[in-house]
Amino acid sequence: MARLVEIRNLAVTFDGQPALRGVDLDIAPGEAVGLVGESGCGKSVTWLAALGLLPAKARVTGSVRLGGAELLGAPAATLDRVRGGRVAMIFQDPASSLNPVHRIGRQIAEALALHRGITGATARAEAKRLLDQVGIPDAARRLDAYPHELSGGQNQRVMIAIALAGRPELLVADEPTTALDVTIQAQILELLAALRRELGMALVLISHDLGVVAESCERVCVMYAGRIVEEAPVARLFAAPTHPYTQGLLGALPPLHGPRRPLSAIPGGVPEPWAMPPGCAFAPRCPHAAEACAVTLPAVVVLPGGHRAACLRALPGFGSDERAAA
Amino acid sequence: MLRFLFFRLLRAAVTIVMVVSFAFVVLRLSGDPAQIIMGADAPPEAVDAFRAAWGLDQPLWRQYFHYFGAILSGDLGRSMRDGRDAILLVVERIPATLALTLPALAIKLGLGIPAGVYAALHRNSWADRLVMLLAVAGFTVPSFVLGLLLVLLFAVQLGWLPSGGQESWRHGILPMLTLGIGGAAVLARFTRSAMLEVLGQPYIRTASAKGVPWRAVVWGHALPNAAIPTVTIVGFMVGSLIAGAVVVESVFSWPGVGRLLVVAVANRDLAVVQCVLLLVAATMVTANLVVDLLYGLLDPRLRNQPRAAGAH
Ligand SMILES: Nc1ncnc2c1ncn2[C@@H]1O[C@H](COP(=O)(O)OP(=O)(O)OP(=O)(O)O)[C@@H](O)[C@H]1O
Ligand code: SF4
Ligand SMILES: [Mg+2]
């Protein structure tokens, strides 16, 4: 299948401190991909960098192609057409992500004018339709509301409506439910899944929560310390996790329908950007670390079934030899 | 809304009464107008007669009630020096003061706000550093020092402009600049930090993420939000249109309300001093009221009645 987004060796540093250290990621049209990992591992930065949304002090290298066209270093006008047009992004805190001094309707209409050239009464009608579509009751009246007059869940629906306004091929949802009540979380996730089926757009769902991702996505990428360390179709990742970090995450996962909790059950912490080990970044916490792990940067090993892992033990021969020796 | 207005007006009135009362007491306790106006060597009978004529021999509380009674009937008293109505003395000085403070306000707004916005948009650039350096300088140098520096440079050294007086518009330039530059510095600093605060907000990133070109993000999303805190300080500047020129009018011997105040205080010309203070307090309080109303206009979160959500 032709790829929609191809990210290659994407790296980001802030003031000389690495935040992303070479991310490779493909998104196919219409696909739902989950991106999970602990706080600070670079999930948000990956997509902010891809869309040119990082502050000027960030140094970004590598390549991000959308439908074959390079986005990194593209002219501002090109990026403005992509952002909100072909790729939309919604964020964690819906209340502060909407402009407090503009009415909801105006904020949706702005995207309609930019990407579909619709203005005036037509835009208002379309904005109302979008609010209906994202499940906001009494949409016609809500158009004239300000964000502070809506609840967090409703504001996130408004954010989704704005995102849909440009008819994007890809929606990146960056922890869209973290700031919301548990019952509202489930509703928003259901809405995203339903919209994706209905509109055929691709979805990237960023989350701390492997459980959330498992329910809404087809494929999962696990990030650790600025890299993707494992990537596989959901069923396969759960059945045969290969990277010890993923195994740790799965071990920390609550029973399938129990309450969700953060991924905190792996002892130790993420290495600081200025003290990144030369070898595997997970080595200090890894229960299976071998001597080579501390010095050799693990390359990505391609396993059968669309499964990849960046662990020395996944190399054919490596693990079995040591295990045999042990 | 009416309730809000009512309470704000009430507060405004209380503020004015407090200012005037305070001035009344302090002025009367800090020196004897009769002695000062009649001169130290005046015969005691003459001084007593003066006191009796102006009611200064009465107990303070009686003077106070008499004074407020007169104000309420529209009488702000007469100057003890020449017997003219205090209000007339003050009002005839207002145009001269406004001739300085209005152009100075234009300089503050026209220079301070764009400089602050530009500095915020180009944070850490050399232009930002320059703006901040000038702003800190303009902010810390007292206005009489700045005034004297400008006089030294443009009047004494270069001889381009007169150093004092009010004979032509050219006499107004240096006092105007003195007032304007200091205020522009304050406003530039304030605008810059308000703008930086707003630019770091998630909704600015949202605007960019939905494809709004950067210029439109700045004009349409950042500035309307940064305007909210900036209005406070602009309101304060408008409020000091009358009172803000005391020092500068003295340095440049500009015959405005500020100089009148200085002279009247020195002479313990009570009615005139109180009339000026009343006017100053009224301007301040009015400007504050306008700022509060503007807040409601600029920031929907502060409007009392949600229109669209209409919970009730
Ligand atoms: N604007 C910035 N300036 C400096 N450092 C930054 C900035 N944004 C992100 N970083 C750093 O980049 C790293 C990755 O951050 P990122 O926001 O991508 O994490 P995340 O995986 O999204 O975490 P979370 O789950 O907490 O959102 C972190 O170490 C963070 O401190
Ligand atoms: S490379 Fe070594 S340290 Fe890193 S995850 Fe694999 S086994 Fe653990
Ligand atoms: Mg994040």
XYZ file of C-alpha atoms and ligand atoms in Angstrom:
678
model
C 0.000 0.000 0.000
C 1.254 3.500 -0.809
C 2.353 5.292 2.319
C 0.674 8.487 3.472
C 3.398 9.597 5.872
C 7.008 8.424 5.879
C 9.152 9.609 8.758
C 12.845 8.772 8.437
C 15.562 9.239 11.010
C 13.746 12.176 12.587
C 15.876 13.755 15.303
C 15.226 16.800 17.471
C 17.464 18.613 19.943
C 16.549 21.443 22.306
C 19.531 23.593 23.290
C 21.847 20.718 22.379
C 19.872 18.153 24.426
C 18.494 15.339 22.272
C 14.733 14.784 22.589
C 14.234 12.579 19.518
C 17.067 10.316 18.422
C 16.170 8.944 15.017
C 12.522 7.992 14.605
C 11.340 5.922 11.634
C 7.587 5.657 11.245
C 5.198 4.997 8.374
C 1.488 5.679 8.322
C -0.656 4.111 5.592
C -3.867 5.793 4.387
C -6.805 5.056 6.666
C -4.692 3.206 9.200
C -4.980 3.602 12.995
C -1.620 3.622 14.733
C -0.992 3.945 18.429
C 2.093 5.638 19.848
C 2.802 4.748 23.473
C 5.545 5.360 25.978
C 6.327 7.052 29.245
C 6.125 10.792 29.713
C 8.960 12.620 27.968
C 9.850 9.850 25.529
C 9.131 12.086 22.523
C 5.615 11.150 21.383
C 4.414 14.738 21.082
C 7.706 16.060 19.782
C 7.627 13.528 16.922
C 4.424 14.991 15.501
C 5.074 18.597 16.417
C 8.382 18.297 14.572
C 6.750 16.603 11.591
C 4.292 19.489 11.239
C 6.834 22.236 11.934
C 5.118 23.250 15.178
C 8.150 23.239 17.475
C 9.594 26.507 18.766
C 12.437 28.002 16.730
C 15.065 26.867 19.226
C 14.402 23.212 18.321
C 16.869 21.731 15.810
C 15.130 19.192 13.602
C 16.865 16.806 11.192
C 15.809 13.813 9.120
C 12.915 13.546 6.720
C 9.131 13.694 6.906
C 7.291 12.953 3.670
C 3.583 13.398 3.160
C 2.347 11.699 -0.002
C 5.970 11.698 -1.164
C 6.569 15.446 -0.629
C 9.128 16.540 1.956
C 7.713 18.615 4.821
C 10.897 19.413 6.770
C 12.151 22.747 5.549
C 9.138 23.221 3.281
C 8.000 26.840 2.745
C 5.576 28.246 5.336
C 2.769 28.443 2.781
C 3.085 24.729 2.013
C 3.052 23.838 5.691
C 0.003 26.034 6.310
C -1.886 24.081 3.642
C -0.836 20.743 5.143
C -1.614 21.673 8.750
C -5.304 21.364 9.374
C -5.794 20.491 5.720
C -4.150 17.128 5.095
C -2.939 16.462 8.632
C -4.867 17.727 11.642
C -3.720 17.547 15.240
C -5.602 17.760 18.524
C -4.054 18.137 21.946
C -4.204 17.028 25.518
C -5.817 19.982 27.268
C -8.890 21.029 25.273
C -9.772 23.940 27.576
C -6.540 25.825 26.928
C -6.212 24.628 23.338
C -9.119 26.782 22.192
C -8.794 30.540 21.922
C -10.650 31.983 24.934
C -11.731 35.201 23.200
C -13.206 33.689 20.024
C -16.567 31.987 19.713
C -16.600 28.265 18.908
C -18.260 28.872 15.557
C -15.621 31.343 14.509
C -12.819 28.946 15.429
C -14.343 26.233 13.244
C -15.143 28.670 10.448
C -11.530 29.814 10.381
C -10.433 26.307 9.392
C -13.243 26.063 6.838
C -12.176 29.328 5.215
C -8.517 28.319 5.134
C -8.883 24.830 3.733
C -12.178 24.719 1.909
C -12.739 28.347 0.978
C -16.156 28.392 2.651
C -17.241 31.620 4.357
C -20.324 33.389 5.698
C -23.620 31.568 6.108
C -22.330 28.472 4.307
C -19.462 28.232 6.773
C -21.851 28.619 9.672
C -24.066 25.847 8.364
C -21.067 23.594 7.834
C -19.724 24.419 11.309
C -23.083 23.435 12.757
C -23.011 20.171 10.805
C -19.523 19.447 12.180
C -20.659 20.085 15.747
C -23.566 17.706 15.141
C -21.144 15.169 13.740
C -18.930 15.251 16.839
C -21.970 14.823 19.026
C -22.463 18.263 20.551
C -26.113 18.750 21.474
C -27.895 21.945 20.464
C -25.145 22.695 17.944
C -26.741 25.809 16.452
C -26.636 27.595 19.784
C -23.204 26.304 20.738
C -21.719 28.029 17.703
C -22.028 31.300 19.611
C -20.577 29.961 22.844
C -17.093 30.666 24.131
C -14.814 27.797 25.217
C -15.176 28.639 28.924
C -18.900 28.030 28.634
C -18.344 24.390 27.603
C -17.138 21.363 29.544
C -13.762 19.745 28.904
C -15.282 16.887 26.956
C -17.330 19.264 24.820
C -14.261 21.394 24.144
C -12.399 18.293 22.981
C -15.318 17.562 20.640
C -14.996 21.117 19.346
C -11.279 20.517 18.778
C -12.190 17.404 16.797
C -14.744 19.398 14.798
C -12.039 21.953 13.955
C -9.737 19.109 12.964
C -12.402 17.590 10.707
C -13.144 20.957 9.075
C -10.213 20.609 6.711
C -11.153 17.002 5.754
C -7.733 15.665 6.808
C -6.230 12.415 5.561
C -4.585 11.964 8.961
C -5.692 13.010 12.426
C -3.013 13.030 15.117
C -4.645 12.887 18.541
C -2.076 13.700 21.232
C -3.402 12.198 24.477
C -6.875 13.493 23.653
C -8.458 12.106 26.806
C -5.785 12.517 29.485
C -7.368 15.679 30.890
C -10.904 14.270 30.920
C -13.092 12.232 33.277
C -12.999 8.468 32.784
C -16.535 8.218 31.355
C -15.876 11.097 28.969
C -12.562 9.492 27.927
C -14.357 6.430 26.621
C -16.865 8.576 24.711
C -14.145 10.600 23.004
C -12.228 7.456 22.030
C -15.398 5.918 20.610
C -16.091 9.109 18.693
C -12.598 9.085 17.183
C -12.940 5.433 16.171
C -16.372 6.038 14.642
C -15.212 9.112 12.733
C -12.238 7.258 11.367
C -14.428 4.438 10.038
C -16.920 6.916 8.614
C -14.418 9.259 6.985
C -11.690 6.780 6.125
C -8.970 8.965 7.562
C -5.818 7.657 9.194
C -5.470 8.111 12.943
C -2.418 8.395 15.136
C -3.394 8.002 18.759
C -0.757 9.101 21.259
C -1.215 7.720 24.754
C 0.482 6.626 27.950
C -1.976 3.810 28.043
C -1.341 0.633 26.083
C -4.887 -0.463 26.894
C -6.433 2.592 25.218
C -4.295 2.093 22.151
C -5.066 -1.629 21.965
C -8.779 -0.909 21.736
C -8.665 1.757 19.040
C -5.643 0.929 16.889
C -4.463 -1.685 14.433
C -0.775 -1.178 14.984
C 1.250 -0.014 17.965
C 4.594 1.755 18.155
C 6.321 1.760 21.530
C 8.674 4.661 22.170
C 11.460 4.876 24.682
C 13.894 7.774 25.215
C 13.414 9.360 21.804
C 13.259 6.164 19.721
C 10.685 3.667 18.576
C 11.814 0.452 20.242
C 9.093 -1.887 19.061
C 6.386 -1.842 16.461
C 3.802 -4.522 15.635
C 0.135 -5.181 14.860
C -1.811 -4.976 18.120
C -2.598 -8.675 18.430
C 0.968 -9.648 17.743
C 2.427 -7.138 20.164
C 0.225 -8.479 22.936
C 0.881 -12.110 22.014
C 4.628 -11.888 21.465
C 6.180 -8.734 22.900
C 9.863 -8.845 22.032
C 11.433 -5.748 23.575
C 11.884 -6.039 27.334
C 10.411 -2.527 27.710
C 7.211 -3.616 25.950
C 7.142 -6.717 28.080
C 7.370 -4.485 31.118
C 4.526 -2.327 29.850
C 2.355 -5.361 29.251
C 3.204 -6.749 32.647
C 2.040 -3.458 34.102
C -1.204 -3.531 32.155
C -4.286 -3.945 34.325
C -6.783 -6.719 33.611
C -8.574 -6.120 30.328
C -11.658 -4.422 31.734
C -10.347 -3.164 35.043
C -9.544 0.463 35.795
C -6.672 1.994 33.827
C -3.523 3.225 35.457
C -0.287 4.802 34.196
C 2.653 2.726 33.019
C 4.708 2.965 36.135
C 5.398 -0.587 37.140
C 8.866 -0.789 35.575
C 11.448 0.053 38.218
C 13.870 2.907 37.534
C 13.536 6.030 35.414
C 14.188 7.197 31.860
C 17.799 8.386 31.410
C 18.144 12.161 31.213
C 18.875 13.516 27.721
C 22.358 14.678 28.759
C 23.231 11.296 30.274
C 22.063 8.999 27.508
C 23.961 5.665 27.634
C 25.990 4.951 24.483
C 24.297 1.586 23.989
C 20.679 0.659 24.630
C 18.862 3.463 26.486
C 16.832 0.857 28.363
C 19.871 -1.083 29.554
C 19.994 0.436 33.089
C 16.430 -0.802 33.723
C 16.451 -3.916 31.588
C 16.117 -7.238 33.411
C 17.694 -9.020 30.407
C 20.578 -6.644 29.744
C 23.764 -8.296 28.519
C 27.242 -6.763 28.473
C 26.951 -5.776 24.833
C 23.779 -3.784 25.589
C 25.688 -1.065 27.436
C 27.926 -0.279 24.442
C 26.084 -1.313 21.286
C 23.175 0.731 20.016
C 20.585 -1.916 19.168
C 19.584 -1.819 15.499
C 16.018 -2.476 14.443
C 15.437 -6.169 13.844
C 12.722 -7.059 11.355
C 10.676 -9.994 12.571
C 7.915 -11.826 10.689
C 4.392 -10.377 10.539
C 5.177 -6.653 10.316
C 6.936 -6.813 13.661
C 10.104 -4.850 14.415
C 12.087 -4.443 17.602
C 15.257 -2.556 18.528
C 16.784 -4.987 20.988
C 20.023 -6.922 20.739
C 18.202 -9.992 22.030
C 15.870 -9.940 19.049
C 18.829 -10.565 16.757
C 18.740 -14.118 15.488
C 21.359 -16.036 17.401
C 22.126 -13.417 20.055
C 19.584 -14.321 22.669
C 19.673 -18.062 22.115
C 23.460 -18.218 22.460
C 23.476 -16.370 25.745
C 20.483 -18.181 27.037
C 22.101 -21.455 26.142
C 25.266 -20.366 27.921
C 23.412 -19.278 31.022
C -24.557 44.660 34.103
C -26.435 47.558 35.763
C -25.688 46.104 39.163
C -22.026 45.857 38.209
C -22.036 49.468 37.010
C -23.792 50.638 40.159
C -21.248 49.066 42.455
C -18.345 50.293 40.377
C -19.709 53.842 40.473
C -20.200 53.560 44.206
C -16.612 52.403 44.632
C -15.433 55.242 42.422
C -17.291 57.780 44.570
C -15.868 56.304 47.775
C -12.352 56.476 46.327
C -12.760 60.141 45.451
C -14.134 61.010 48.894
C -11.225 59.215 50.520
C -8.622 61.026 48.438
C -10.172 64.396 49.119
C -10.572 63.741 52.851
C -7.015 62.567 53.191
C -5.717 65.648 51.415
C -7.954 67.854 53.556
C -6.526 66.552 56.798
C -2.884 66.344 55.723
C -2.867 69.847 54.254
C -4.311 71.408 57.369
C -2.044 69.562 59.770
C 1.168 70.240 57.870
C 1.336 74.028 57.990
C -0.647 77.181 58.667
C -1.921 78.763 55.457
C -2.583 82.092 57.163
C 1.006 82.461 58.278
C 2.376 81.372 54.921
C 0.172 83.578 52.811
C 0.386 86.650 55.050
C 4.147 86.257 55.504
C 6.163 85.538 58.636
C 6.365 89.162 59.738
C 2.649 89.999 59.390
C 0.990 91.538 62.474
C -0.838 88.881 64.563
C -4.181 90.705 64.282
C -4.008 90.548 60.504
C -3.221 86.828 60.611
C -6.151 86.213 62.977
C -8.453 88.216 60.765
C -7.334 86.105 57.780
C -8.028 82.911 59.710
C -11.487 84.072 60.673
C -12.260 85.155 57.110
C -11.382 81.707 55.698
C -12.896 79.744 58.556
C -9.490 78.421 59.637
C -10.243 79.227 63.273
C -13.012 76.639 63.378
C -12.400 73.080 64.644
C -11.154 70.755 61.939
C -14.312 68.616 61.870
C -16.485 71.669 61.309
C -14.264 72.885 58.496
C -14.470 69.415 57.005
C -18.277 69.242 57.003
C -18.507 72.785 55.756
C -16.150 71.904 52.924
C -18.113 68.823 51.862
C -21.378 70.705 52.147
C -19.974 73.300 49.773
C -18.719 70.660 47.314
C -22.123 69.028 47.213
C -23.673 72.389 46.351
C -21.094 72.761 43.583
C -18.797 75.235 45.320
C -15.161 74.136 45.272
C -13.947 77.158 47.164
C -11.810 80.132 46.250
C -8.074 80.671 46.079
C -6.723 82.209 49.243
C -4.200 84.161 47.190
C -6.355 86.081 44.768
C -9.879 85.139 45.780
C -10.792 83.683 42.362
C -12.804 80.491 42.083
C -10.411 77.577 42.516
C -12.156 75.567 39.847
C -11.576 78.331 37.274
C -7.896 78.542 38.144
C -7.568 74.811 37.622
C -9.688 74.530 34.493
C -7.787 77.254 32.660
C -4.583 75.227 33.141
C -6.001 71.985 31.758
C -5.445 72.755 28.046
C -1.750 73.433 28.637
C -1.345 70.119 30.461
C -3.283 68.148 27.873
C -1.172 69.779 25.170
C 1.732 67.869 26.725
C 0.138 64.701 27.981
C -2.000 63.799 24.976
C 0.882 63.811 22.465
C 2.967 62.037 25.118
C 0.267 59.361 25.385
C 0.386 58.967 21.609
C 4.162 58.478 21.843
C 3.753 55.899 24.605
C 1.199 53.872 22.672
C 2.727 54.330 19.236
C 6.240 53.469 20.355
C 5.763 51.215 23.367
C 3.219 48.717 22.053
C 4.824 47.990 18.658
C 8.263 47.778 20.276
C 6.976 45.332 22.882
C 5.178 43.186 20.321
C 8.173 43.163 17.997
C 10.528 42.220 20.824
C 8.267 39.348 21.886
C 7.951 38.035 18.332
C 11.737 38.131 17.897
C 12.626 36.929 21.348
C 16.360 36.875 22.096
C 17.233 38.564 18.797
C 19.472 41.633 18.903
C 16.387 43.792 18.309
C 14.712 42.272 21.385
C 17.820 42.912 23.474
C 18.014 46.509 22.257
C 14.348 47.145 23.023
C 14.736 45.655 26.478
C 17.890 47.637 27.172
C 16.215 50.906 26.183
C 13.090 49.924 28.079
C 14.972 49.229 31.285
C 16.896 52.486 30.868
C 13.751 54.497 30.174
C 12.045 52.769 33.063
C 14.716 53.339 35.703
C 15.835 56.876 34.819
C 13.554 59.312 36.712
C 11.701 61.751 34.488
C 13.460 64.847 35.832
C 16.833 63.276 35.015
C 15.656 62.300 31.539
C 14.255 65.831 31.113
C 17.550 67.404 32.130
C 19.494 65.060 29.819
C 17.268 66.022 26.909
C 17.701 69.713 27.759
C 21.478 69.306 27.909
C 21.540 67.570 24.557
C 18.950 69.421 22.479
C 18.854 72.839 24.130
C 22.348 73.430 25.501
C 24.613 71.369 23.213
C 22.799 71.383 19.903
C 20.670 74.472 20.482
C 17.841 73.012 18.428
C 15.037 73.439 20.944
C 14.163 75.817 23.802
C 14.701 74.469 27.317
C 11.587 75.885 28.971
C 8.547 78.115 28.698
C 5.464 77.939 26.513
C 5.877 80.529 23.774
C 5.580 78.179 20.756
C 4.888 74.536 19.910
C 8.629 73.988 19.817
C 8.717 74.599 23.556
C 6.487 71.596 24.023
C 8.685 69.078 22.236
C 11.183 68.296 24.993
C 8.615 67.942 27.801
C 6.478 65.780 25.498
C 9.431 63.529 24.693
C 10.407 63.315 28.361
C 6.927 62.135 29.279
C 6.499 59.917 26.244
C 9.804 58.048 26.327
C 9.490 56.991 29.959
C 5.942 55.749 29.421
C 6.839 54.016 26.162
C 9.555 52.100 28.012
C 7.119 50.903 30.661
C 4.579 49.927 28.043
C 7.148 48.123 25.870
C 8.228 45.945 28.776
C 4.683 45.229 29.749
C 3.498 44.475 26.229
C 6.462 42.217 25.598
C 5.801 40.053 28.624
C 2.044 39.933 27.972
C 2.741 38.877 24.401
C 5.301 36.232 25.394
C 2.858 34.795 27.882
C 0.167 34.525 25.207
C 2.508 33.125 22.541
C 3.304 30.235 24.889
C -0.354 29.266 25.277
C -1.668 26.026 23.735
C -4.323 27.863 21.679
C -1.577 29.593 19.699
C -0.198 26.159 18.779
C -3.745 25.079 17.896
C -4.079 28.035 15.532
C -0.829 27.086 13.797
C -1.859 23.433 13.753
C -5.034 24.289 11.877
C -3.054 26.068 9.179
C -3.473 29.717 10.137
C -0.534 31.650 8.613
C 1.792 33.080 11.262
C 0.864 36.717 10.602
C -2.783 35.881 11.116
C -1.951 33.915 14.253
C -0.253 37.018 15.644
C -2.974 39.472 14.622
C -6.038 37.336 15.054
C -5.127 35.110 17.995
C -2.192 36.512 19.987
C -2.831 40.265 20.013
C -6.485 40.155 21.129
C -5.427 38.051 24.101
C -2.347 40.099 24.934
C -4.484 43.243 24.809
C -6.353 42.167 27.939
C -3.528 42.683 30.467
C -2.119 45.616 28.480
C -5.363 47.554 28.840
C -4.710 47.869 32.578
C -1.539 49.815 32.167
C -2.881 51.908 29.285
C -5.844 52.766 31.506
C -3.453 53.867 34.190
C -1.684 56.110 31.659
C -4.963 57.644 30.546
C -5.836 58.134 34.194
C -2.682 60.148 34.736
C -3.242 62.511 31.802
C -3.847 65.336 34.299
C -1.563 64.395 37.146
C 1.274 62.701 35.300
C 3.054 65.895 34.288
C 3.799 67.479 37.689
C 7.536 66.812 37.579
C 7.975 67.510 33.887
C 5.971 70.752 34.004
C 8.197 71.916 36.839
C 11.414 70.990 35.047
C 10.336 72.792 31.874
C 8.382 75.606 33.591
C 5.298 74.625 31.644
C 2.230 76.426 33.022
C -0.084 73.439 33.401
C -2.091 71.868 36.185
C 1.015 70.219 37.617
C 2.826 73.512 38.137
C -0.304 75.026 39.590
C -0.395 72.156 42.091
C 3.237 72.596 43.099
C 2.833 76.326 43.629
C -0.477 75.909 45.464
C 0.985 73.305 47.815
C 3.948 75.549 48.593
C 1.519 78.373 49.407
C -0.936 76.162 51.298
C -3.594 77.506 48.957
C -6.009 74.871 50.244
C -8.947 75.220 47.914
C -6.749 75.109 44.819
C -4.789 72.064 45.977
C -7.979 70.210 46.814
C -9.573 71.154 43.564
C -6.593 69.740 41.636
C -6.633 66.560 43.695
C -10.353 66.159 43.162
C -9.857 66.486 39.430
C -6.941 64.041 39.443
C -8.860 61.502 41.490
C -11.878 61.843 39.216
C -9.739 61.252 36.105
C -8.066 58.211 37.628
C -11.310 56.723 38.796
C -13.016 57.329 35.467
C -10.121 55.716 33.597
C -10.367 52.728 35.928
C -14.050 52.418 35.275
C -13.484 52.496 31.529
C -10.774 49.822 31.885
C -13.189 47.575 33.756
C -15.790 47.985 31.048
C -13.166 47.333 28.365
C -12.164 44.113 30.116
C -15.669 42.830 29.708
C -15.539 43.753 26.039
C -12.138 42.140 25.404
C -12.500 39.054 27.573
C -15.691 37.031 27.306
C -14.716 35.112 30.444
C -15.363 38.254 32.464
C -18.816 38.950 31.068
C -21.373 38.219 33.723
C -24.067 36.763 31.554
C -23.127 33.943 29.214
C -25.168 34.623 26.112
C -24.907 31.527 24.003
C -24.579 28.826 26.634
C -27.543 30.336 28.414
C -27.624 28.058 31.443
C -30.599 29.977 32.824
N 9.637 23.245 23.904
C 10.529 22.420 24.458
N 11.683 22.886 24.949
C 12.601 22.069 25.515
N 12.442 20.763 25.634
C 11.323 20.212 25.177
C 10.287 21.015 24.564
N 9.287 20.204 24.196
C 9.654 18.968 24.570
N 10.875 18.954 25.145
C 11.592 17.781 25.648
O 11.528 16.777 24.692
C 11.327 15.521 25.300
C 10.145 14.813 24.689
O 8.966 15.529 25.004
P 7.533 15.118 24.518
O 6.650 16.259 24.834
O 7.569 14.654 23.113
O 7.188 13.908 25.458
P 5.879 13.011 25.414
O 6.314 11.641 25.050
O 4.851 13.650 24.556
O 5.482 13.046 26.926
P 4.054 13.297 27.590
O 3.454 11.940 27.670
O 4.413 13.823 28.930
O 3.309 14.234 26.732
C 11.154 15.765 26.783
O 12.353 15.434 27.419
C 10.910 17.235 26.892
O 11.491 17.755 28.054
S 19.190 -4.261 23.949
Fe 19.775 -5.221 25.845
S 19.325 -3.702 27.380
Fe 18.307 -3.059 25.559
S 16.303 -3.872 25.773
Fe 17.436 -5.387 24.616
S 18.240 -6.747 26.153
Fe 17.552 -4.951 27.246
Mg 3.105 14.707 24.961
